Coordinates of N, CA, C and O in Angstrom, one line a residue:
M1 N 2.2 4.2 7.4 CA 1.1 3.3 7.2 C 1.6 1.9 7.0 O 2.5 1.7 6.2
N2 N 1.0 1.0 7.7 CA 1.4 -0.4 7.6 C 0.9 -0.9 6.2 O -0.2 -0.7 5.8
K3 N 1.8 -1.7 5.5 CA 1.4 -2.2 4.2 C 0.2 -3.1 4.2 O -0.6 -3.0 3.3
S4 N 0.0 -3.8 5.3 CA -1.2 -4.7 5.4 C -2.5 -4.0 5.5 O -3.5 -4.5 5.3
E5 N -2.4 -2.7 5.8 CA -3.6 -1.9 5.9 C -4.2 -1.5 4.5 O -5.4 -1.2 4.4
T6 N -3.4 -1.6 3.5 CA -3.8 -1.3 2.1 C -3.7 -2.5 1.1 O -4.1 -2.3 0.0
S7 N -3.1 -3.5 1.6 CA -2.9 -4.7 0.7 C -4.2 -5.3 0.2 O -5.1 -5.5 1.0
L8 N -4.2 -5.7 -1.0 CA -5.4 -6.4 -1.6 C -5.4 -7.9 -1.2 O -6.4 -8.5 -1.2
A9 N -4.2 -8.4 -1.0 CA -4.1 -9.8 -0.6 C -3.3 -9.8 0.7 O -2.3 -9.2 0.9
L10 N -3.8 -10.6 1.7 CA -3.2 -10.7 3.0 C -2.6 -12.1 3.4 O -3.1 -13.1 2.9
T11 N -1.6 -12.1 4.2 CA -1.1 -13.3 4.8 C -2.2 -13.8 5.8 O -3.1 -13.1 6.2
Y12 N -2.1 -15.1 6.1 CA -3.0 -15.6 7.1 C -3.0 -14.8 8.4 O -4.0 -14.5 9.0
K13 N -1.7 -14.5 8.8 CA -1.5 -13.7 10.1 C -2.2 -12.3 10.0 O -2.9 -11.9 10.9
D14 N -2.0 -11.6 8.9 CA -2.5 -10.3 8.7 C -4.1 -10.4 8.6 O -4.8 -9.5 9.1
A15 N -4.6 -11.4 7.9 CA -6.0 -11.6 7.8 C -6.6 -11.8 9.2 O -7.7 -11.2 9.5
A16 N -6.0 -12.6 10.0 CA -6.5 -12.9 11.3 C -6.5 -11.6 12.2 O -7.5 -11.3 12.8
A17 N -5.5 -10.8 12.1 CA -5.4 -9.6 12.8 C -6.5 -8.6 12.4 O -7.1 -7.9 13.2
L18 N -6.7 -8.5 11.1 CA -7.7 -7.6 10.5 C -9.1 -7.9 11.0 O -9.8 -6.9 11.3
V19 N -9.5 -9.1 11.1 CA -10.9 -9.4 11.5 C -11.0 -9.8 13.0 O -12.0 -10.1 13.5
G20 N -9.8 -9.9 13.7 CA -9.8 -10.1 15.1 C -10.1 -11.6 15.5 O -10.8 -11.9 16.5
V21 N -9.5 -12.5 14.7 CA -9.6 -13.9 15.1 C -8.2 -14.5 15.1 O -7.2 -13.9 14.8
E22 N -8.1 -15.8 15.5 CA -6.8 -16.4 15.6 C -6.4 -16.9 14.2 O -7.2 -17.2 13.4
Y23 N -5.1 -17.1 14.1 CA -4.5 -17.6 12.8 C -5.2 -18.9 12.4 O -5.5 -19.1 11.2
R24 N -5.4 -19.8 13.4 CA -5.9 -21.1 13.1 C -7.4 -21.1 12.5 O -7.8 -21.9 11.8
T25 N -8.1 -20.0 12.9 CA -9.5 -19.8 12.4 C -9.4 -19.5 10.9 O -10.2 -20.1 10.1
I26 N -8.4 -18.7 10.5 CA -8.3 -18.4 9.1 C -7.8 -19.6 8.3 O -8.4 -20.0 7.3
K27 N -6.9 -20.3 8.9 CA -6.3 -21.5 8.2 C -7.5 -22.6 8.0 O -7.6 -23.1 7.0
A28 N -8.3 -22.8 9.1 CA -9.4 -23.8 9.0 C -10.4 -23.3 7.9 O -10.9 -24.1 7.2
G29 N -10.7 -22.0 7.9 CA -11.7 -21.5 6.9 C -11.2 -21.7 5.5 O -12.0 -22.0 4.6
V30 N -9.9 -21.5 5.3 CA -9.4 -21.7 3.9 C -9.4 -23.2 3.6 O -9.8 -23.5 2.5
E31 N -9.1 -24.0 4.5 CA -9.1 -25.5 4.2 C -10.5 -26.0 4.0 O -10.7 -26.8 3.1
R32 N -11.5 -25.4 4.6 CA -12.9 -25.8 4.4 C -13.5 -25.1 3.2 O -14.5 -25.5 2.7
G33 N -12.8 -24.1 2.7 CA -13.3 -23.4 1.5 C -14.3 -22.2 1.9 O -14.9 -21.7 1.0
T34 N -14.5 -21.9 3.2 CA -15.4 -20.8 3.5 C -14.7 -19.5 3.5 O -15.4 -18.5 3.4
I35 N -13.4 -19.4 3.5 CA -12.6 -18.2 3.3 C -11.9 -18.3 2.0 O -11.1 -19.3 1.8
P36 N -12.1 -17.4 1.1 CA -11.4 -17.5 -0.2 C -9.9 -17.2 -0.1 O -9.5 -16.5 0.8
S37 N -9.2 -17.9 -1.0 CA -7.7 -17.7 -1.0 C -7.2 -17.9 -2.4 O -7.9 -18.4 -3.3
V38 N -6.1 -17.3 -2.7 CA -5.4 -17.5 -4.0 C -4.0 -17.9 -3.8 O -3.3 -17.5 -2.8
Q39 N -3.4 -18.6 -4.7 CA -2.0 -19.0 -4.7 C -1.2 -17.9 -5.4 O -1.5 -17.7 -6.6
L40 N -0.3 -17.3 -4.8 CA 0.5 -16.3 -5.4 C 2.0 -16.7 -5.2 O 2.6 -16.6 -4.2
G41 N 2.5 -17.4 -6.3 CA 3.8 -18.0 -6.2 C 3.8 -19.1 -5.2 O 2.9 -19.9 -5.1
P42 N 4.7 -19.1 -4.2 CA 4.8 -20.1 -3.2 C 3.8 -19.9 -2.0 O 3.7 -20.7 -1.2
R43 N 3.1 -18.7 -2.0 CA 2.3 -18.4 -0.9 C 0.8 -18.4 -1.2 O 0.4 -18.1 -2.2
R44 N 0.0 -18.8 -0.2 CA -1.4 -18.8 -0.3 C -1.8 -17.5 0.5 O -1.5 -17.3 1.6
M45 N -2.6 -16.7 -0.2 CA -3.0 -15.4 0.3 C -4.5 -15.3 0.4 O -5.2 -15.9 -0.4
I46 N -5.0 -14.4 1.2 CA -6.4 -14.1 1.4 C -6.7 -12.8 0.8 O -6.2 -11.8 1.2
P47 N -7.6 -12.8 -0.2 CA -8.1 -11.5 -0.8 C -8.8 -10.7 0.3 O -9.7 -11.2 1.0
R48 N -8.4 -9.4 0.5 CA -9.0 -8.6 1.5 C -10.6 -8.5 1.3 O -11.3 -8.6 2.3
A49 N -11.0 -8.2 0.1 CA -12.5 -8.0 -0.1 C -13.2 -9.3 0.3 O -14.3 -9.2 0.9
G50 N -12.8 -10.4 -0.1 CA -13.4 -11.7 0.2 C -13.5 -12.0 1.7 O -14.5 -12.4 2.2
L51 N -12.4 -11.7 2.3 CA -12.3 -11.9 3.8 C -13.3 -11.0 4.5 O -14.0 -11.5 5.4
L52 N -13.3 -9.7 4.2 CA -14.2 -8.8 4.8 C -15.7 -9.2 4.5 O -16.6 -9.1 5.4
R53 N -16.0 -9.7 3.4 CA -17.3 -10.1 3.0 C -17.7 -11.3 3.9 O -18.8 -11.4 4.4
V54 N -16.8 -12.3 4.0 CA -17.1 -13.5 4.8 C -17.4 -13.1 6.3 O -18.3 -13.7 6.9
F55 N -16.7 -12.2 6.8 CA -16.8 -11.8 8.2 C -17.8 -10.7 8.4 O -18.0 -10.2 9.5
G56 N -18.4 -10.2 7.3 CA -19.4 -9.1 7.4 C -18.9 -7.8 7.9 O -19.6 -7.0 8.6
V57 N -17.6 -7.5 7.5 CA -17.0 -6.3 7.9 C -16.9 -5.4 6.7 O -16.6 -5.8 5.6
E58 N -17.3 -4.1 6.9 CA -17.2 -3.2 5.8 C -15.8 -2.6 5.7 O -15.2 -2.3 6.7
G59 N -15.3 -2.6 4.5 CA -13.9 -2.2 4.3 C -13.7 -0.9 3.7 O -13.8 0.0 3.3

């Protein structure tokens, strides 16, 4: 099983793949504040539950 399939926090790339959009869509959503994100050390990550809620996907 791929780790990104169960991770609670996703990279922008993994988040984009999960909901079927481009990386830049995730990046723009985070910058606008429409997609939630958290700072984990040096990386900004996307919480899986918040991402699925924004895109209306059941997880």
